[in-house]
Coordinates of C-alpha atoms in Angstrom, one line a residue:
Chain A
M956 CA 12.3 101.2 19.6
T957 CA 12.0 97.7 22.0
A958 CA 10.5 100.0 24.4
F959 CA 7.4 101.0 21.6
F960 CA 7.0 97.4 20.8
Q961 CA 6.5 96.6 24.4
S962 CA 3.9 99.5 24.7
L963 CA 2.1 97.7 22.2
G964 CA 1.8 94.8 24.5
L965 CA 4.4 92.3 23.4
P966 CA 6.7 90.5 25.9
H967 CA 10.1 91.7 26.0
E968 CA 11.9 89.0 24.1
W969 CA 9.3 89.3 20.9
A970 CA 9.6 93.1 21.0
W971 CA 13.4 92.9 21.0
T972 CA 13.2 90.8 17.7
V973 CA 10.5 92.9 16.2
A974 CA 12.3 95.7 16.7
T975 CA 15.6 94.6 15.2
V976 CA 14.3 93.3 12.1
A977 CA 12.3 96.6 12.0
A978 CA 15.8 98.3 12.4
I979 CA 17.4 96.0 9.9
V980 CA 14.7 96.7 7.4
I981 CA 14.9 100.5 8.2
V982 CA 18.7 100.7 7.9
S983 CA 19.0 98.7 4.6
L984 CA 16.4 100.4 2.8
L985 CA 17.9 103.8 4.0
V986 CA 21.4 102.6 2.7
M987 CA 19.5 101.7 -0.5
F988 CA 18.3 104.9 -1.2
S989 CA 21.6 106.8 -0.1
V990 CA 23.1 104.4 -2.7
A991 CA 20.7 105.4 -5.6
M992 CA 21.4 109.2 -4.6
V993 CA 25.0 108.8 -4.2
I994 CA 25.0 107.1 -7.8
Y995 CA 23.1 110.2 -9.0
V996 CA 25.8 112.8 -7.0
D997 CA 28.6 110.5 -8.5
R998 CA 27.4 111.4 -11.8
K999 CA 26.8 114.8 -11.4
V1000 CA 29.9 115.5 -10.1
L1001 CA 31.8 113.8 -12.8
G1002 CA 29.9 115.9 -15.4
A1003 CA 30.7 119.1 -13.6
I1004 CA 34.3 118.5 -13.5
M1005 CA 34.3 117.5 -16.9
L1006 CA 32.3 120.5 -17.9
R1007 CA 29.1 118.5 -19.2
R1008 CA 25.6 118.3 -17.6
G1009 CA 25.6 114.7 -15.8
P1010 CA 21.7 113.4 -15.6
N1011 CA 19.6 115.9 -16.3
V1012 CA 16.5 114.3 -17.9
V1013 CA 14.1 112.1 -15.5
G1014 CA 12.8 114.3 -12.6
P1015 CA 13.8 117.8 -11.7
F1016 CA 18.0 118.0 -12.3
G1017 CA 17.9 114.5 -13.2
L1018 CA 16.9 113.3 -9.4
L1019 CA 15.2 110.7 -10.5
Q1020 CA 17.7 108.9 -13.0
S1021 CA 19.1 106.2 -10.7
F1022 CA 15.4 104.7 -9.6
A1023 CA 14.8 104.7 -13.4
D1024 CA 18.2 102.9 -14.6
G1025 CA 17.1 100.8 -11.0
L1026 CA 13.6 99.9 -13.1
K1027 CA 14.9 99.5 -16.5
V1028 CA 17.8 96.8 -14.7
F1029 CA 14.8 95.2 -13.4
L1030 CA 12.7 95.0 -16.1
Q1031 CA 15.5 93.3 -18.5
E1032 CA 16.4 89.6 -19.1
T1033 CA 19.0 87.9 -17.1
I1034 CA 21.3 86.4 -19.7
I1035 CA 23.4 83.6 -18.5
P1036 CA 26.4 82.4 -20.3
S1037 CA 26.1 78.8 -21.2
A1038 CA 29.5 77.8 -20.4
A1039 CA 28.9 79.7 -16.9
N1040 CA 29.2 77.4 -13.8
K1041 CA 25.2 78.3 -13.2
G1042 CA 24.8 78.3 -9.4
I1043 CA 28.1 80.4 -8.4
F1044 CA 27.6 82.4 -11.4
L1045 CA 24.1 83.3 -9.8
L1046 CA 25.6 83.5 -6.0
A1047 CA 28.4 86.0 -6.7
P1048 CA 26.3 89.1 -7.0
I1049 CA 24.2 88.0 -4.2
I1050 CA 27.2 87.8 -1.8
T1051 CA 28.7 91.0 -2.8
F1052 CA 25.3 92.5 -2.4
T1053 CA 24.4 90.8 1.3
V1054 CA 28.0 91.7 2.3
A1055 CA 27.9 95.1 1.2
L1056 CA 24.7 95.4 3.5
A1057 CA 25.6 93.4 6.4
A1058 CA 28.4 95.7 7.4
W1059 CA 26.0 98.6 8.3
A1060 CA 24.7 96.6 11.4
V1061 CA 27.6 98.1 13.7
I1062 CA 27.9 101.8 12.2
P1063 CA 26.4 104.1 14.6
F1064 CA 24.5 106.9 13.1
W1065 CA 24.4 109.0 16.1
D1066 CA 24.7 108.4 19.6
G1067 CA 23.2 105.1 20.1
G1068 CA 21.7 105.0 16.7
V1069 CA 23.3 101.6 15.7
I1070 CA 21.6 98.3 15.0
A1071 CA 24.2 95.6 17.2
D1072 CA 26.4 97.8 19.5
I1073 CA 29.0 94.8 19.9
N1074 CA 32.2 94.9 21.6
V1075 CA 34.1 93.8 18.7
G1076 CA 32.5 95.9 16.1
L1077 CA 35.5 97.2 14.1
L1078 CA 36.5 93.5 13.8
Y1079 CA 33.5 92.5 12.5
I1080 CA 34.0 95.4 9.7
L1081 CA 37.0 93.9 8.6
A1082 CA 35.8 90.4 8.6
I1083 CA 32.5 91.3 6.7
S1084 CA 34.5 93.5 4.3
S1085 CA 37.4 90.7 3.7
M1086 CA 34.0 88.3 2.8
G1087 CA 33.7 91.1 -0.2
V1088 CA 36.4 89.5 -2.4
Y1089 CA 34.4 86.3 -2.9
G1090 CA 31.6 87.9 -4.9
V1091 CA 34.5 89.2 -7.6
V1092 CA 36.5 85.9 -7.6
M1093 CA 33.1 83.9 -7.7
S1094 CA 31.9 85.7 -10.6
G1095 CA 35.3 86.1 -12.3
W1096 CA 35.5 82.0 -12.5
A1097 CA 31.9 81.3 -12.7
S1098 CA 32.0 83.4 -15.9
N1099 CA 34.2 81.0 -17.5
S1100 CA 35.7 83.8 -19.6
K1101 CA 39.1 85.1 -19.8
Y1102 CA 38.9 89.0 -19.1
P1103 CA 36.5 88.1 -15.8
F1104 CA 38.8 85.6 -14.6
F1105 CA 42.0 88.1 -14.9
S1106 CA 39.8 90.8 -12.9
A1107 CA 39.2 87.9 -10.3
M1108 CA 43.3 87.3 -10.0
R1109 CA 43.5 91.2 -9.6
A1110 CA 40.6 91.7 -7.1
S1111 CA 41.8 88.8 -4.8
A1112 CA 45.4 90.2 -4.6
Q1113 CA 44.6 93.6 -4.6
M1114 CA 41.7 93.3 -1.8
I1115 CA 44.4 90.8 0.4
S1116 CA 47.1 93.5 -0.2
Y1117 CA 45.3 96.6 1.3
E1118 CA 43.5 95.0 4.1
V1119 CA 46.9 94.4 6.0
S1120 CA 47.6 97.8 5.8
I1121 CA 44.2 98.9 6.8
G1122 CA 44.8 96.2 9.5
F1123 CA 47.3 98.1 10.9
V1124 CA 45.8 101.9 10.6
L1125 CA 42.9 100.2 12.8
V1126 CA 45.1 99.2 15.4
C1127 CA 46.4 102.7 15.5
V1128 CA 43.3 104.3 16.1
V1129 CA 42.2 101.4 19.0
L1130 CA 45.2 102.1 20.6
F1131 CA 44.2 105.6 21.1
A1132 CA 40.5 104.5 21.7
G1133 CA 41.4 101.5 23.9
T1134 CA 38.1 99.7 22.3
F1135 CA 36.7 97.9 19.3
N1136 CA 33.6 99.5 19.8
L1137 CA 32.6 102.2 16.9
S1138 CA 30.5 103.9 19.5
G1139 CA 33.4 104.1 21.9
I1140 CA 36.0 105.1 19.5
V1141 CA 33.7 107.9 18.4
N1142 CA 32.9 108.9 22.0
A1143 CA 37.2 109.0 22.9
Q1144 CA 37.5 111.4 20.1
Q1145 CA 35.2 114.2 21.9
G1146 CA 37.6 117.0 22.5
F1147 CA 40.4 115.0 21.6
G1148 CA 42.5 118.1 19.9
L1149 CA 43.3 120.5 22.4
G1150 CA 40.0 120.0 24.0
L1151 CA 38.4 121.9 21.0
I1152 CA 38.2 119.8 18.1
N1153 CA 36.4 116.6 17.5
A1154 CA 38.6 114.4 15.6
Y1155 CA 41.3 112.1 15.7
A1156 CA 42.9 112.8 12.5
I1157 CA 44.5 116.2 13.7
H1158 CA 47.2 114.6 15.6
P1159 CA 50.2 114.2 13.9
L1160 CA 50.4 110.2 14.5
L1161 CA 47.1 109.7 13.1
F1162 CA 46.9 112.4 10.0
P1163 CA 49.6 110.4 8.1
M1164 CA 47.2 107.0 9.2
W1165 CA 44.3 108.7 8.1
V1166 CA 45.8 109.2 4.5
V1167 CA 46.8 105.9 4.4
F1168 CA 43.5 104.6 5.3
F1169 CA 41.7 106.8 2.6
I1170 CA 43.7 105.7 -0.3
S1171 CA 43.5 101.9 1.0
A1172 CA 39.6 102.5 1.2
L1173 CA 39.8 103.5 -2.4
A1174 CA 42.1 100.4 -3.5
E1175 CA 39.7 98.3 -1.2
T1176 CA 36.1 99.4 -2.9
A1177 CA 38.3 99.0 -6.3
R1178 CA 37.4 102.9 -6.9
A1179 CA 39.8 104.7 -9.6
P1180 CA 42.8 105.2 -9.3
F1181 CA 43.0 101.5 -8.3
D1182 CA 39.8 100.2 -10.5
L1183 CA 42.1 97.4 -12.1
T1184 CA 39.4 95.1 -11.6
E1185 CA 37.1 96.5 -14.1
A1186 CA 39.9 98.3 -16.0
E1187 CA 37.7 99.0 -19.2
S1188 CA 40.7 99.7 -21.7
E1189 CA 42.1 96.4 -20.9
L1190 CA 39.7 94.2 -19.4
V1191 CA 36.0 95.3 -21.2
A1192 CA 34.3 95.6 -18.0
G1193 CA 36.1 93.1 -15.4
Y1194 CA 34.2 90.8 -13.5
Q1195 CA 31.2 92.2 -14.7
T1196 CA 31.6 91.9 -18.3
E1197 CA 29.2 88.7 -18.6
Y1198 CA 26.5 89.9 -16.3
S1199 CA 23.1 91.9 -17.0
S1200 CA 20.0 92.8 -15.9
M1201 CA 19.3 92.5 -12.0
S1202 CA 22.8 90.3 -11.2
F1203 CA 24.4 93.3 -12.6
A1204 CA 22.6 95.8 -10.8
L1205 CA 23.4 93.8 -7.6
F1206 CA 27.1 94.3 -8.1
W1207 CA 26.9 97.9 -8.7
L1208 CA 24.2 98.5 -5.7
G1209 CA 26.8 96.6 -3.8
E1210 CA 30.0 98.4 -5.1
Y1211 CA 28.4 101.7 -4.2
A1212 CA 27.3 100.6 -0.5
N1213 CA 30.5 99.5 0.0
I1214 CA 32.0 102.6 -1.0
L1215 CA 29.5 104.5 1.4
L1216 CA 30.9 102.3 4.2
M1217 CA 34.2 103.4 3.8
C1218 CA 33.2 107.2 3.9
S1219 CA 31.5 106.5 6.6
L1220 CA 34.3 104.4 8.5
N1221 CA 36.3 107.6 7.6
T1222 CA 34.1 109.8 9.7
L1223 CA 33.5 107.5 12.6
L1224 CA 37.4 106.7 13.2
F1225 CA 39.2 109.7 12.2
W1226 CA 36.7 112.7 12.1
G1227 CA 34.6 112.5 15.0
G1228 CA 31.6 110.4 13.4
W1229 CA 28.4 112.1 14.9
L1230 CA 30.1 114.6 17.1
P1231 CA 30.4 118.3 15.3
P1232 CA 33.4 119.3 14.5
L1233 CA 34.2 121.5 17.2
D1234 CA 33.5 120.8 21.1
I1235 CA 31.5 123.9 21.4
P1236 CA 28.0 123.5 23.2
V1237 CA 26.2 125.6 20.5
L1238 CA 27.1 122.9 17.4
Y1239 CA 25.4 120.0 19.8
A1240 CA 22.2 121.7 19.0
V1241 CA 22.3 120.1 15.6
P1242 CA 21.7 116.3 15.6
G1243 CA 24.3 113.9 15.5
I1244 CA 23.0 112.4 12.0
I1245 CA 23.3 115.3 10.4
W1246 CA 27.2 115.9 11.0
F1247 CA 27.5 112.1 10.3
L1248 CA 25.8 112.2 6.9
L1249 CA 27.7 115.9 6.1
K1250 CA 30.8 114.3 6.8
T1251 CA 30.1 111.1 5.1
F1252 CA 29.1 113.1 2.1
V1253 CA 32.2 115.2 2.4
F1254 CA 34.1 112.1 2.0
F1255 CA 31.8 110.4 -0.7
F1256 CA 32.5 113.7 -2.6
M1257 CA 36.5 113.3 -2.7
F1258 CA 35.8 109.8 -3.7
S1259 CA 34.0 111.2 -7.0
W1260 CA 36.7 114.1 -7.2
I1261 CA 39.5 111.7 -7.5
W1262 CA 37.8 109.5 -9.9
A1263 CA 37.3 112.4 -12.1
T1264 CA 41.1 113.5 -11.7
V1265 CA 43.6 110.9 -11.5
P1266 CA 44.8 108.2 -14.1
R1267 CA 44.6 104.4 -13.3
Y1268 CA 47.5 102.9 -11.8
R1269 CA 49.5 100.5 -13.2
Y1270 CA 49.1 97.1 -11.5
D1271 CA 52.5 96.6 -10.5
Q1272 CA 52.3 100.2 -9.0
L1273 CA 49.4 99.2 -6.9
M1274 CA 51.2 96.2 -5.6
R1275 CA 54.2 98.4 -4.9
L1276 CA 52.4 101.2 -3.1
G1277 CA 50.5 98.4 -0.8
W1278 CA 53.4 96.3 0.0
K1279 CA 56.4 98.5 -0.2
V1280 CA 55.1 101.9 0.8
F1281 CA 52.1 101.6 3.2
L1282 CA 52.7 98.2 4.9
P1283 CA 56.0 99.6 6.4
M1284 CA 54.6 103.0 7.0
S1285 CA 52.0 101.6 8.9
L1286 CA 54.2 99.0 11.0
L1287 CA 56.4 101.9 11.9
F1288 CA 53.2 104.3 13.0
V1289 CA 51.8 101.2 15.0
A1290 CA 55.0 101.0 16.8
A1291 CA 55.6 105.0 17.3
T1292 CA 51.8 105.2 18.3
S1293 CA 52.0 102.4 21.0
G1294 CA 55.3 104.0 22.1
Y1295 CA 54.2 107.6 22.3
L1296 CA 50.9 106.3 24.1
M1297 CA 53.2 104.6 26.9
A1298 CA 55.7 107.5 27.4
I1299 CA 52.5 109.7 27.9
G1300 CA 51.1 107.3 30.5
H1301 CA 48.0 106.9 28.1
F1302 CA 47.4 102.8 29.5
A1303 CA 47.5 103.8 32.9
Chain B
M206 CA 15.9 76.9 23.7
I207 CA 16.9 79.8 20.8
Q208 CA 20.2 78.7 21.6
A209 CA 19.7 75.2 21.0
I210 CA 17.9 75.7 18.0
A211 CA 21.2 77.9 16.9
F212 CA 23.6 75.9 17.6
Y213 CA 22.0 73.0 15.8
F214 CA 21.4 75.3 13.0
F215 CA 25.0 76.0 12.7
A216 CA 26.4 72.7 13.6
T217 CA 24.1 70.8 10.9
I218 CA 25.2 73.2 8.1
V219 CA 29.0 72.4 9.3
V220 CA 29.2 69.2 8.9
A221 CA 26.9 69.1 6.0
S222 CA 29.7 71.6 4.6
A223 CA 32.4 69.8 5.7
V224 CA 31.1 66.3 4.1
M225 CA 30.5 68.6 0.9
V226 CA 34.3 69.9 0.9
V227 CA 35.3 65.8 0.6
M228 CA 32.2 65.1 -1.8
A229 CA 32.4 67.9 -4.2
R230 CA 33.5 66.8 -8.0
N231 CA 34.8 69.9 -8.8
P232 CA 37.9 71.3 -6.4
V233 CA 36.2 74.9 -6.7
H234 CA 33.3 74.1 -5.0
S235 CA 35.2 72.1 -2.5
V236 CA 36.8 75.6 -1.2
L237 CA 33.6 77.5 -1.3
W238 CA 32.0 74.6 0.8
L239 CA 35.2 74.7 3.0
I240 CA 34.3 78.6 3.4
M241 CA 30.9 78.0 4.4
A242 CA 32.2 75.7 7.3
F243 CA 34.4 78.4 8.1
F244 CA 31.8 81.0 8.5
N245 CA 29.3 78.6 10.3
A246 CA 32.0 77.5 12.7
A247 CA 32.4 81.5 13.3
G248 CA 29.0 81.4 14.3
L249 CA 29.0 78.4 16.7
M250 CA 32.3 80.5 18.1
V251 CA 29.8 83.7 18.8
L252 CA 27.2 81.3 20.4
V253 CA 29.6 80.3 22.9
G254 CA 30.3 83.9 23.8
A255 CA 34.2 83.8 21.8
E256 CA 33.0 86.8 19.7
F257 CA 36.8 88.0 19.5
I258 CA 37.9 84.4 18.1
A259 CA 34.6 84.3 15.8
M260 CA 35.8 87.5 14.5
L261 CA 39.5 86.7 13.9
L262 CA 38.2 83.0 12.4
V263 CA 36.2 84.9 9.6
I264 CA 39.2 87.6 8.9
V265 CA 42.1 85.1 9.0
Y266 CA 40.6 82.0 7.4
V267 CA 37.6 83.4 5.6
G268 CA 39.5 86.5 4.6
A269 CA 42.9 85.6 3.6
V270 CA 43.6 81.7 3.7
A271 CA 40.7 80.5 1.9
V272 CA 41.3 83.0 -0.8
L273 CA 44.5 82.1 -1.8
F274 CA 43.3 78.4 -1.6
L275 CA 40.5 79.6 -3.9
F276 CA 43.1 81.6 -6.1
V277 CA 45.5 78.5 -6.5
V278 CA 42.7 75.9 -7.0
M279 CA 40.7 78.2 -9.6
M280 CA 44.3 78.0 -11.8
L281 CA 44.6 74.5 -11.7
D282 CA 44.3 73.0 -15.0
I283 CA 42.2 69.8 -13.9
D284 CA 41.1 66.6 -15.9
F285 CA 38.5 65.1 -13.9
A286 CA 38.6 61.7 -15.8
A287 CA 42.2 61.6 -14.7
M288 CA 41.2 62.1 -11.1
R289 CA 38.7 59.7 -10.8
A290 CA 41.1 56.9 -12.3
G291 CA 43.4 57.2 -9.2
I292 CA 40.4 56.3 -6.7
A293 CA 41.1 52.4 -7.0
R294 CA 44.9 53.2 -6.6
N295 CA 44.6 55.5 -3.4
A296 CA 41.5 54.0 -1.9
P297 CA 43.4 51.5 0.6
L298 CA 45.5 54.7 1.8
G299 CA 42.6 56.8 2.3
L300 CA 40.8 53.9 4.3
L301 CA 44.0 53.5 6.3
I302 CA 43.8 57.2 7.3
A303 CA 40.2 57.4 7.8
A304 CA 40.6 54.3 10.1
V305 CA 43.1 56.2 12.4
L306 CA 41.1 59.4 12.6
L307 CA 38.2 57.3 13.5
A308 CA 40.2 55.5 16.2
E309 CA 41.7 58.5 17.5
L310 CA 38.3 60.1 18.0
L311 CA 36.9 57.0 19.9
L312 CA 39.7 57.4 22.0
A313 CA 39.3 61.1 23.0
L314 CA 35.5 60.4 23.5
G315 CA 36.8 57.5 25.9
A316 CA 39.1 59.4 27.6
Y317 CA 36.5 62.4 27.8
H318 CA 33.9 59.8 29.7
A319 CA 36.4 58.3 31.7
G320 CA 37.0 61.7 33.6
G321 CA 39.6 63.1 31.0
L322 CA 41.7 66.1 31.7
T323 CA 41.1 69.2 33.2
L324 CA 41.6 72.2 30.4
G325 CA 43.3 75.3 31.6
T326 CA 45.5 75.8 34.8
P327 CA 43.5 73.5 37.7
D328 CA 43.9 76.1 40.3
G329 CA 41.9 78.5 38.2
S330 CA 44.2 81.1 38.3
A331 CA 44.1 81.8 34.6
M332 CA 40.5 82.7 35.0
P333 CA 39.5 86.1 33.9
A334 CA 37.0 88.2 36.0
A335 CA 33.8 87.5 34.9
D336 CA 33.0 91.1 33.8
T337 CA 36.2 91.4 31.3
S338 CA 35.3 91.6 27.5
N339 CA 37.0 88.8 25.2
I340 CA 39.9 90.9 24.1
E341 CA 40.7 92.1 27.6
A342 CA 40.8 88.6 28.7
L343 CA 42.8 87.2 26.0
G344 CA 45.6 90.4 26.3
A345 CA 46.0 89.8 29.8
L346 CA 46.5 86.0 29.4
L347 CA 48.7 86.1 26.4
Y348 CA 50.8 89.0 27.1
G349 CA 51.0 88.0 30.7
R350 CA 50.9 84.7 32.3
Y351 CA 51.8 83.0 28.5
I352 CA 54.2 85.6 27.6
A353 CA 57.2 83.5 26.8
L354 CA 54.9 81.3 24.7
F355 CA 53.7 83.8 22.6
E356 CA 57.2 85.4 21.8
I357 CA 58.5 82.0 21.0
A358 CA 55.5 81.2 18.7
G359 CA 55.8 84.6 17.4
I360 CA 59.8 84.4 16.4
I361 CA 59.0 80.5 15.1
L362 CA 56.5 82.2 12.4
L363 CA 58.9 84.8 11.5
V364 CA 61.4 82.4 10.7
A365 CA 59.0 80.3 8.8
M366 CA 58.3 83.4 7.1
I367 CA 61.9 84.4 6.3
G368 CA 62.5 80.8 5.5
A369 CA 59.6 80.8 2.6
I370 CA 60.9 84.2 1.1
V371 CA 64.7 82.7 0.8
L372 CA 63.4 79.3 -0.7
T373 CA 61.6 81.3 -3.3
F374 CA 63.7 84.2 -3.7
Q375 CA 65.4 84.4 -7.1
P376 CA 68.3 86.8 -7.7
P377 CA 68.2 88.8 -10.9
K378 CA 69.8 86.9 -13.5
P379 CA 72.5 88.6 -15.1
G380 CA 71.3 90.0 -18.5
A381 CA 67.6 90.1 -17.6
R382 CA 65.8 93.3 -17.8
A383 CA 66.9 95.7 -15.5
R384 CA 64.5 96.8 -12.7
Q385 CA 62.5 99.7 -12.8
D386 CA 63.6 102.6 -10.6
V387 CA 60.3 104.5 -9.9
G388 CA 62.3 107.8 -9.1
K389 CA 63.9 107.6 -12.3
Q390 CA 60.8 107.0 -14.2
I391 CA 59.0 110.1 -12.5
R392 CA 62.2 112.5 -13.1
R393 CA 62.1 111.8 -16.9
R394 CA 61.3 114.8 -18.7
P395 CA 60.0 114.8 -22.5
E396 CA 63.3 116.7 -23.6
E397 CA 65.4 113.4 -22.7
A398 CA 62.9 111.0 -23.8
T399 CA 61.6 112.2 -27.2
V400 CA 63.6 113.5 -30.2
M401 CA 62.0 115.7 -33.1
K402 CA 62.7 114.5 -36.9
N403 CA 61.9 115.9 -39.8
P404 CA 62.8 113.6 -42.3
G405 CA 62.6 115.1 -46.1
I406 CA 60.2 112.9 -48.7
G407 CA 61.1 109.5 -49.6
Q408 CA 63.6 109.4 -46.9
G409 CA 63.9 107.3 -43.9
V410 CA 65.0 108.2 -40.2
E411 CA 67.6 106.6 -38.3
L412 CA 67.6 106.6 -34.9

């Protein structure tokens, strides 16, 4: 894109700046559009599993439902509780939303299709996603109300717990790939399985780690069965209870953008990103972004599927799973993976 | 040029938020300003090309330490009047500490201007090759040259962790509610847990 703006007669620095800003705007808009579509898909899948129709009124097949909802919340009045801490109350949804968008800067959509191809891409994702908890904690505290506060407490403990095991899972992947750069990790997966399959997840040492990552991703995004932060049967709506109109919508959009991010991370780290599933030349005729979107969508479908089928965890069960099952298991696998890689001379 | 602008931008925010940490009336606001300071310090790290340290700063301090801070501070029951009442009593001590810190700062500045110390290994043997990435350079140093120190630091942290666990661990008191056995809960069948009773009209049920 820099080259295009240079051809318009801009000097290199300016062309780069304009190109980067343009890329940020395009990616943000596309992510927002995908979020709108994915909310529709979520409701449709849920409807299908529950033997009802889901949204079907606005537009053909209800396709425009999310946009209608967006317009609705946009026109509503923002209500701020009089006892709330106003500044932080308004800042919280903005943080959730910004953080959810910022993480997309290092996601490669196809080979080279990334805004910032930085060396520490994976660490950047970890850093940004660990910021996400502040939106929830701040909103819970600033609402000055019981249920949001309980929810904030739960959220902070939950996210810290599962970030630990996610960190160890990522270490396993990085050991195999030898880089923190997401494009590098995807490229290292080409022909990984018997020279044919482009995926890390088929390795016996990495498949259990993928399962841990997938479940931790559910917990990290507070998705069912780990949606204890907004457990509607106990906490009304959790941290969102006091929010209305646009401030509520920002939480919603941020939440789904995070879910999409986790789905795309599943794709990039374990299932070959933009590479076709099999390392066959014919399959490379399909553009990389199609494979990427297809794989991400499959994971999103799994997220909805789980939401529709699995009952919510109890809080102590959630903590037990994180600290007593996933943490020892992922630690063990870090040791096993590094031992195995040393034994086969991977680092030589 | 743009580096200078970015540096002064981040540095100003760091200093301003650090001031706000002290000045803020509400402790929760203090912690939030502290997070702001951490985040912008990470920005400064990126500016000097230490992107790995920057990311670690955000992951460790913003992502974990500050969350726990916030967690504790949010649950405090604070009486603002009582807090302000203590100022007069604690002011001398506070001023003393401030004076000591200022003196140290001036001393450090003086030492720096007088030639100071050379940081790192004077013979330059720890210098990484120019084209290695942050992570590789750090890894080579930590796991090569400084492996002993690194391992010792690790052991100390491990001991500290075990110490904290031992200090806070309370063995289950006799007579306390029994611990949950998840396997047992899952294996439980309706036949063992429920009984069918068919009481006659006007009669109670004895369980």
